PDB file of N, CA and C in Angstrom:
ATOM      1  N   MET Y   1     -44.648 -14.302 -67.755  1.00 32.00           N
ATOM      2  CA  MET Y   1     -46.019 -14.140 -67.103  1.00 32.00           C
ATOM      3  C   MET Y   1     -46.977 -15.212 -67.484  1.00 32.00           C
ATOM      4  N   THR Y   2     -47.600 -15.868 -66.496  1.00 32.00           N
ATOM      5  CA  THR Y   2     -48.516 -16.936 -66.755  1.00 32.00           C
ATOM      6  C   THR Y   2     -49.919 -16.355 -66.813  1.00 32.00           C
ATOM      7  N   GLY Y   3     -50.886 -17.203 -67.424  1.00 33.00           N
ATOM      8  CA  GLY Y   3     -52.221 -16.756 -67.488  1.00 33.00           C
ATOM      9  C   GLY Y   3     -52.515 -16.143 -68.896  1.00 33.00           C
ATOM     10  N   ALA Y   4     -53.517 -15.365 -68.893  1.00 30.00           N
ATOM     11  CA  ALA Y   4     -53.940 -14.789 -70.216  1.00 30.00           C
ATOM     12  C   ALA Y   4     -53.872 -13.270 -70.096  1.00 30.00           C
ATOM     13  N   LEU Y   5     -53.602 -12.610 -71.211  1.00 28.00           N
ATOM     14  CA  LEU Y   5     -53.674 -11.200 -71.284  1.00 28.00           C
ATOM     15  C   LEU Y   5     -54.931 -10.852 -71.901  1.00 28.00           C
ATOM     16  N   ILE Y   6     -55.723  -9.892 -71.211  1.00 28.00           N
ATOM     17  CA  ILE Y   6     -56.941  -9.483 -71.787  1.00 28.00           C
ATOM     18  C   ILE Y   6     -56.957  -7.977 -72.107  1.00 28.00           C
ATOM     19  N   VAL Y   7     -57.391  -7.798 -73.394  1.00 28.00           N
ATOM     20  CA  VAL Y   7     -57.469  -6.345 -73.868  1.00 28.00           C
ATOM     21  C   VAL Y   7     -58.815  -6.055 -74.307  1.00 28.00           C
ATOM     22  N   ALA Y   8     -59.453  -5.129 -73.580  1.00 30.00           N
ATOM     23  CA  ALA Y   8     -60.868  -4.787 -73.988  1.00 30.00           C
ATOM     24  C   ALA Y   8     -60.888  -3.724 -75.040  1.00 30.00           C
ATOM     25  N   VAL Y   9     -61.711  -3.797 -76.038  1.00 29.00           N
ATOM     26  CA  VAL Y   9     -61.931  -2.854 -77.075  1.00 29.00           C
ATOM     27  C   VAL Y   9     -63.406  -2.446 -77.048  1.00 29.00           C
ATOM     28  N   LEU Y  10     -63.730  -1.243 -76.757  1.00 31.00           N
ATOM     29  CA  LEU Y  10     -65.027  -0.795 -76.653  1.00 31.00           C
ATOM     30  C   LEU Y  10     -65.508  -0.405 -78.041  1.00 31.00           C
ATOM     31  N   GLY Y  11     -66.849  -0.666 -78.318  1.00 33.00           N
ATOM     32  CA  GLY Y  11     -67.404  -0.376 -79.547  1.00 33.00           C
ATOM     33  C   GLY Y  11     -68.476   0.815 -79.420  1.00 33.00           C
ATOM     34  N   ILE Y  12     -69.125   1.014 -80.483  1.00 33.00           N
ATOM     35  CA  ILE Y  12     -70.167   2.096 -80.519  1.00 33.00           C
ATOM     36  C   ILE Y  12     -71.372   1.641 -79.737  1.00 33.00           C
ATOM     37  N   GLY Y  13     -71.948   2.538 -78.989  1.00 43.00           N
ATOM     38  CA  GLY Y  13     -73.182   2.321 -78.252  1.00 43.00           C
ATOM     39  C   GLY Y  13     -72.971   1.456 -76.963  1.00 43.00           C
ATOM     40  N   GLY Y  14     -71.680   1.401 -76.498  1.00 46.00           N
ATOM     41  CA  GLY Y  14     -71.443   0.801 -75.301  1.00 46.00           C
ATOM     42  C   GLY Y  14     -71.076  -0.727 -75.355  1.00 46.00           C
ATOM     43  N   ALA Y  15     -71.404  -1.348 -76.485  1.00 47.00           N
ATOM     44  CA  ALA Y  15     -71.103  -2.751 -76.723  1.00 47.00           C
ATOM     45  C   ALA Y  15     -69.591  -2.946 -77.151  1.00 47.00           C
ATOM     46  N   GLY Y  16     -68.965  -3.992 -76.684  1.00 52.00           N
ATOM     47  CA  GLY Y  16     -67.616  -4.180 -77.102  1.00 52.00           C
ATOM     48  C   GLY Y  16     -67.263  -5.579 -77.126  1.00 52.00           C
ATOM     49  N   THR Y  17     -65.909  -5.891 -77.346  1.00 48.00           N
ATOM     50  CA  THR Y  17     -65.417  -7.231 -77.374  1.00 48.00           C
ATOM     51  C   THR Y  17     -64.144  -7.240 -76.794  1.00 48.00           C
ATOM     52  N   ALA Y  18     -63.561  -8.368 -76.257  1.00 51.00           N
ATOM     53  CA  ALA Y  18     -62.215  -8.384 -75.766  1.00 51.00           C
ATOM     54  C   ALA Y  18     -61.561  -9.518 -76.449  1.00 51.00           C
ATOM     55  N   THR Y  19     -60.270  -9.341 -76.579  1.00 51.00           N
ATOM     56  CA  THR Y  19     -59.385 -10.377 -77.184  1.00 51.00           C
ATOM     57  C   THR Y  19     -58.511 -10.946 -76.046  1.00 51.00           C
ATOM     58  N   VAL Y  20     -58.528 -12.307 -76.049  1.00 50.00           N
ATOM     59  CA  VAL Y  20     -57.732 -12.969 -75.041  1.00 50.00           C
ATOM     60  C   VAL Y  20     -56.585 -13.656 -75.823  1.00 50.00           C
ATOM     61  N   ALA Y  21     -55.340 -13.349 -75.507  1.00 49.00           N
ATOM     62  CA  ALA Y  21     -54.164 -14.013 -76.073  1.00 49.00           C
ATOM     63  C   ALA Y  21     -53.694 -14.918 -75.079  1.00 49.00           C
ATOM     64  N   SER Y  22     -53.330 -16.100 -75.392  1.00 49.00           N
ATOM     65  CA  SER Y  22     -52.777 -17.072 -74.611  1.00 49.00           C
ATOM     66  C   SER Y  22     -51.221 -16.783 -74.397  1.00 49.00           C
ATOM     67  N   ALA Y  23     -50.752 -17.254 -73.228  1.00 53.00           N
ATOM     68  CA  ALA Y  23     -49.286 -16.909 -72.866  1.00 53.00           C
ATOM     69  C   ALA Y  23     -48.475 -17.755 -73.710  1.00 53.00           C
ATOM     70  N   THR Y  24     -48.877 -18.696 -74.421  1.00 59.00           N
ATOM     71  CA  THR Y  24     -48.056 -19.558 -75.250  1.00 59.00           C
ATOM     72  C   THR Y  24     -47.991 -18.990 -76.743  1.00 59.00           C
ATOM     73  N   GLY Y  25     -48.730 -17.858 -76.938  1.00 64.00           N
ATOM     74  CA  GLY Y  25     -48.701 -17.150 -78.333  1.00 64.00           C
ATOM     75  C   GLY Y  25     -49.630 -17.904 -79.226  1.00 64.00           C
ATOM     76  N   GLY Y  26     -50.627 -18.629 -78.748  1.00 68.00           N
ATOM     77  CA  GLY Y  26     -51.524 -19.244 -79.697  1.00 68.00           C
ATOM     78  C   GLY Y  26     -52.539 -18.263 -80.319  1.00 68.00           C
ATOM     79  N   GLU Y  27     -53.394 -18.830 -81.123  1.00 70.00           N
ATOM     80  CA  GLU Y  27     -54.394 -17.943 -81.800  1.00 70.00           C
ATOM     81  C   GLU Y  27     -55.335 -17.248 -80.809  1.00 70.00           C
ATOM     82  N   PRO Y  28     -55.480 -15.949 -80.770  1.00 74.00           N
ATOM     83  CA  PRO Y  28     -56.371 -15.244 -79.790  1.00 74.00           C
ATOM     84  C   PRO Y  28     -57.864 -15.556 -80.048  1.00 74.00           C
ATOM     85  N   THR Y  29     -58.634 -15.664 -78.991  1.00 76.00           N
ATOM     86  CA  THR Y  29     -60.010 -15.929 -79.066  1.00 76.00           C
ATOM     87  C   THR Y  29     -60.825 -14.744 -78.635  1.00 76.00           C
ATOM     88  N   ARG Y  30     -62.102 -14.471 -79.148  1.00 79.00           N
ATOM     89  CA  ARG Y  30     -62.895 -13.261 -78.906  1.00 79.00           C
ATOM     90  C   ARG Y  30     -63.762 -13.619 -77.703  1.00 79.00           C
ATOM     91  N   GLN Y  31     -64.035 -12.671 -76.919  1.00 83.00           N
ATOM     92  CA  GLN Y  31     -64.874 -12.780 -75.671  1.00 83.00           C
ATOM     93  C   GLN Y  31     -66.049 -11.817 -75.811  1.00 83.00           C
ATOM     94  N   ASP Y  32     -67.278 -12.156 -75.439  1.00 89.00           N
ATOM     95  CA  ASP Y  32     -68.436 -11.321 -75.560  1.00 89.00           C
ATOM     96  C   ASP Y  32     -68.315 -10.328 -74.411  1.00 89.00           C
ATOM     97  N   CYS Y  33     -68.101  -8.997 -74.743  1.00 94.00           N
ATOM     98  CA  CYS Y  33     -68.082  -7.995 -73.699  1.00 94.00           C
ATOM     99  C   CYS Y  33     -68.931  -6.877 -73.934  1.00 94.00           C
ATOM    100  N   ARG Y  34     -69.545  -6.125 -72.921  1.00 93.00           N
ATOM    101  CA  ARG Y  34     -70.490  -5.024 -73.151  1.00 93.00           C
ATOM    102  C   ARG Y  34     -70.209  -4.104 -72.069  1.00 93.00           C
ATOM    103  N   THR Y  35     -70.441  -2.783 -72.358  1.00 93.00           N
ATOM    104  CA  THR Y  35     -70.284  -1.693 -71.273  1.00 93.00           C
ATOM    105  C   THR Y  35     -71.467  -0.810 -71.341  1.00 93.00           C
ATOM    106  N   TYR Y  36     -72.144  -0.651 -70.207  1.00 91.00           N
ATOM    107  CA  TYR Y  36     -73.348   0.170 -70.081  1.00 91.00           C
ATOM    108  C   TYR Y  36     -73.182   0.956 -68.779  1.00 91.00           C
ATOM    109  N   SER Y  37     -73.490   2.237 -68.761  1.00 88.00           N
ATOM    110  CA  SER Y  37     -73.432   2.985 -67.511  1.00 88.00           C
ATOM    111  C   SER Y  37     -72.063   2.848 -66.816  1.00 88.00           C
ATOM    112  N   GLY Y  38     -71.043   2.870 -67.609  1.00 91.00           N
ATOM    113  CA  GLY Y  38     -69.768   2.727 -67.086  1.00 91.00           C
ATOM    114  C   GLY Y  38     -69.293   1.379 -66.463  1.00 91.00           C
ATOM    115  N   VAL Y  39     -70.157   0.363 -66.666  1.00 92.00           N
ATOM    116  CA  VAL Y  39     -69.861  -0.930 -66.186  1.00 92.00           C
ATOM    117  C   VAL Y  39     -69.658  -1.879 -67.324  1.00 92.00           C
ATOM    118  N   THR Y  40     -68.502  -2.523 -67.233  1.00 93.00           N
ATOM    119  CA  THR Y  40     -68.150  -3.558 -68.325  1.00 93.00           C
ATOM    120  C   THR Y  40     -68.366  -4.900 -67.836  1.00 93.00           C
ATOM    121  N   GLN Y  41     -68.940  -5.861 -68.674  1.00 93.00           N
ATOM    122  CA  GLN Y  41     -69.172  -7.237 -68.274  1.00 93.00           C
ATOM    123  C   GLN Y  41     -68.873  -8.084 -69.487  1.00 93.00           C
ATOM    124  N   CYS Y  42     -67.990  -9.085 -69.282  1.00 94.00           N
ATOM    125  CA  CYS Y  42     -67.673 -10.022 -70.221  1.00 94.00           C
ATOM    126  C   CYS Y  42     -68.191 -11.442 -69.978  1.00 94.00           C
ATOM    127  N   GLY Y  43     -68.621 -12.136 -70.973  1.00 91.00           N
ATOM    128  CA  GLY Y  43     -69.112 -13.442 -70.728  1.00 91.00           C
ATOM    129  C   GLY Y  43     -70.611 -13.567 -70.333  1.00 91.00           C
ATOM    130  N   GLU Y  44     -71.095 -14.591 -69.962  1.00 90.00           N
ATOM    131  CA  GLU Y  44     -72.489 -14.794 -69.419  1.00 90.00           C
ATOM    132  C   GLU Y  44     -72.545 -14.324 -68.094  1.00 90.00           C
ATOM    133  N   PRO Y  45     -73.502 -13.401 -67.692  1.00 90.00           N
ATOM    134  CA  PRO Y  45     -73.646 -12.964 -66.289  1.00 90.00           C
ATOM    135  C   PRO Y  45     -74.209 -14.104 -65.341  1.00 90.00           C
ATOM    136  N   GLN Y  46     -73.730 -14.079 -64.150  1.00 92.00           N
ATOM    137  CA  GLN Y  46     -74.364 -14.895 -63.114  1.00 92.00           C
ATOM    138  C   GLN Y  46     -75.248 -14.052 -62.264  1.00 92.00           C
ATOM    139  N   LEU Y  47     -76.514 -14.169 -62.496  1.00 95.00           N
ATOM    140  CA  LEU Y  47     -77.529 -13.378 -61.888  1.00 95.00           C
ATOM    141  C   LEU Y  47     -78.244 -14.217 -60.781  1.00 95.00           C
ATOM    142  N   ASN Y  48     -78.565 -13.492 -59.712  1.00 96.00           N
ATOM    143  CA  ASN Y  48     -79.391 -14.105 -58.578  1.00 96.00           C
ATOM    144  C   ASN Y  48     -80.846 -13.930 -58.954  1.00 96.00           C
ATOM    145  N   GLU Y  49     -81.842 -14.364 -58.163  1.00 97.00           N
ATOM    146  CA  GLU Y  49     -83.159 -14.336 -58.468  1.00 97.00           C
ATOM    147  C   GLU Y  49     -83.682 -12.897 -58.568  1.00 97.00           C
ATOM    148  N   LYS Y  50     -83.211 -12.048 -57.769  1.00 97.00           N
ATOM    149  CA  LYS Y  50     -83.684 -10.613 -57.659  1.00 97.00           C
ATOM    150  C   LYS Y  50     -83.171  -9.992 -58.956  1.00 97.00           C
ATOM    151  N   GLN Y  51     -81.959 -10.209 -59.425  1.00 96.00           N
ATOM    152  CA  GLN Y  51     -81.363  -9.641 -60.588  1.00 96.00           C
ATOM    153  C   GLN Y  51     -82.061 -10.138 -61.883  1.00 96.00           C
ATOM    154  N   ARG Y  52     -82.493 -11.410 -61.923  1.00 97.00           N
ATOM    155  CA  ARG Y  52     -83.234 -11.945 -62.982  1.00 97.00           C
ATOM    156  C   ARG Y  52     -84.564 -11.310 -63.124  1.00 97.00           C
ATOM    157  N   ALA Y  53     -85.262 -10.991 -62.028  1.00 98.00           N
ATOM    158  CA  ALA Y  53     -86.500 -10.382 -61.984  1.00 98.00           C
ATOM    159  C   ALA Y  53     -86.436  -8.931 -62.498  1.00 98.00           C
ATOM    160  N   CYS Y  54     -85.296  -8.309 -62.044  1.00 97.00           N
ATOM    161  CA  CYS Y  54     -85.032  -6.909 -62.603  1.00 97.00           C
ATOM    162  C   CYS Y  54     -84.859  -6.970 -64.123  1.00 97.00           C
ATOM    163  N   VAL Y  55     -84.101  -7.872 -64.628  1.00 97.00           N
ATOM    164  CA  VAL Y  55     -83.944  -8.018 -66.058  1.00 97.00           C
ATOM    165  C   VAL Y  55     -85.360  -8.157 -66.848  1.00 97.00           C
ATOM    166  N   THR Y  56     -86.073  -9.069 -66.285  1.00 98.00           N
ATOM    167  CA  THR Y  56     -87.498  -9.265 -66.868  1.00 98.00           C
ATOM    168  C   THR Y  56     -88.237  -8.046 -66.912  1.00 98.00           C
ATOM    169  N   THR Y  57     -88.309  -7.369 -65.767  1.00 98.00           N
ATOM    170  CA  THR Y  57     -89.060  -6.067 -65.735  1.00 98.00           C
ATOM    171  C   THR Y  57     -88.436  -4.992 -66.646  1.00 98.00           C
ATOM    172  N   ALA Y  58     -87.166  -4.795 -66.767  1.00 97.00           N
ATOM    173  CA  ALA Y  58     -86.557  -3.831 -67.697  1.00 97.00           C
ATOM    174  C   ALA Y  58     -86.809  -4.129 -69.081  1.00 97.00           C
ATOM    175  N   VAL Y  59     -86.758  -5.427 -69.409  1.00 98.00           N
ATOM    176  CA  VAL Y  59     -87.035  -5.849 -70.870  1.00 98.00           C
ATOM    177  C   VAL Y  59     -88.484  -5.521 -71.261  1.00 98.00           C
ATOM    178  N   GLN Y  60     -89.337  -5.775 -70.316  1.00 98.00           N
ATOM    179  CA  GLN Y  60     -90.753  -5.482 -70.559  1.00 98.00           C
ATOM    180  C   GLN Y  60     -91.023  -4.014 -70.780  1.00 98.00           C
ATOM    181  N   GLN Y  61     -90.166  -3.243 -70.114  1.00 98.00           N
ATOM    182  CA  GLN Y  61     -90.312  -1.802 -70.293  1.00 98.00           C
ATOM    183  C   GLN Y  61     -89.546  -1.176 -71.491  1.00 98.00           C
ATOM    184  N   GLY Y  62     -88.845  -2.121 -72.338  1.00 98.00           N
ATOM    185  CA  GLY Y  62     -88.206  -1.674 -73.506  1.00 98.00           C
ATOM    186  C   GLY Y  62     -86.807  -1.666 -73.548  1.00 98.00           C
ATOM    187  N   MET Y  63     -86.107  -2.016 -72.492  1.00 97.00           N
ATOM    188  CA  MET Y  63     -84.584  -2.061 -72.505  1.00 97.00           C
ATOM    189  C   MET Y  63     -84.158  -3.499 -73.119  1.00 97.00           C
ATOM    190  N   THR Y  64     -82.940  -3.387 -73.823  1.00 96.00           N
ATOM    191  CA  THR Y  64     -82.491  -4.652 -74.374  1.00 96.00           C
ATOM    192  C   THR Y  64     -82.116  -5.610 -73.200  1.00 96.00           C
ATOM    193  N   GLU Y  65     -82.143  -6.872 -73.516  1.00 96.00           N
ATOM    194  CA  GLU Y  65     -81.836  -7.863 -72.520  1.00 96.00           C
ATOM    195  C   GLU Y  65     -80.335  -7.736 -72.070  1.00 96.00           C
ATOM    196  N   ARG Y  66     -79.546  -7.500 -73.025  1.00 94.00           N
ATOM    197  CA  ARG Y  66     -77.965  -7.470 -72.719  1.00 94.00           C
ATOM    198  C   ARG Y  66     -77.645  -6.311 -71.747  1.00 94.00           C
ATOM    199  N   ARG Y  67     -78.356  -5.131 -72.091  1.00 95.00           N
ATOM    200  CA  ARG Y  67     -78.189  -3.979 -71.233  1.00 95.00           C
ATOM    201  C   ARG Y  67     -78.786  -4.160 -69.852  1.00 95.00           C
ATOM    202  N   ALA Y  68     -79.983  -4.740 -69.840  1.00 96.00           N
ATOM    203  CA  ALA Y  68     -80.577  -5.006 -68.563  1.00 96.00           C
ATOM    204  C   ALA Y  68     -79.841  -5.959 -67.590  1.00 96.00           C
ATOM    205  N   GLU Y  69     -79.166  -6.887 -68.248  1.00 95.00           N
ATOM    206  CA  GLU Y  69     -78.329  -7.846 -67.523  1.00 95.00           C
ATOM    207  C   GLU Y  69     -77.200  -7.128 -66.787  1.00 95.00           C
ATOM    208  N   VAL Y  70     -76.469  -6.186 -67.537  1.00 95.00           N
ATOM    209  CA  VAL Y  70     -75.456  -5.435 -66.990  1.00 95.00           C
ATOM    210  C   VAL Y  70     -75.853  -4.569 -65.900  1.00 95.00           C
ATOM    211  N   GLU Y  71     -76.925  -3.784 -66.125  1.00 95.00           N
ATOM    212  CA  GLU Y  71     -77.328  -2.759 -65.188  1.00 95.00           C
ATOM    213  C   GLU Y  71     -78.069  -3.369 -63.994  1.00 95.00           C
ATOM    214  N   CYS Y  72     -78.713  -4.436 -64.162  1.00 95.00           N
ATOM    215  CA  CYS Y  72     -79.379  -5.038 -62.950  1.00 95.00           C
ATOM    216  C   CYS Y  72     -78.349  -5.726 -62.122  1.00 95.00           C
ATOM    217  N   ARG Y  73     -77.274  -6.353 -62.761  1.00 93.00           N
ATOM    218  CA  ARG Y  73     -76.209  -6.832 -61.883  1.00 93.00           C
ATOM    219  C   ARG Y  73     -75.433  -5.807 -61.252  1.00 93.00           C
ATOM    220  N   ALA Y  74     -75.173  -4.668 -61.861  1.00 92.00           N
ATOM    221  CA  ALA Y  74     -74.350  -3.691 -61.104  1.00 92.00           C
ATOM    222  C   ALA Y  74     -75.185  -2.884 -60.231  1.00 92.00           C
ATOM    223  N   PHE Y  75     -76.332  -2.596 -60.476  1.00 89.00           N
ATOM    224  CA  PHE Y  75     -77.128  -1.611 -59.543  1.00 89.00           C
ATOM    225  C   PHE Y  75     -78.287  -2.306 -58.765  1.00 89.00           C
ATOM    226  N   GLY Y  76     -78.469  -3.642 -59.112  1.00 79.00           N
ATOM    227  CA  GLY Y  76     -79.590  -4.255 -58.471  1.00 79.00           C
ATOM    228  C   GLY Y  76     -79.330  -4.892 -57.181  1.00 79.00           C
TER     229      GLY Y  76
END
């Protein structure tokens, strides 16, 4: 099998990490993953202008930026 094998490990409070093992058996690397409202996102989100505005509003209302990024991308 070519490519990478991704295994997601969920943590407490919806935040998690994923381990990526290379096909050559090299040292695995850690990826930044998080899960909120049943939606998992790994890495930096690619947000459009409307989604960025949603994040700004949600953070001003008390939501964490990481959660706002996931939820605005998924539901925005």
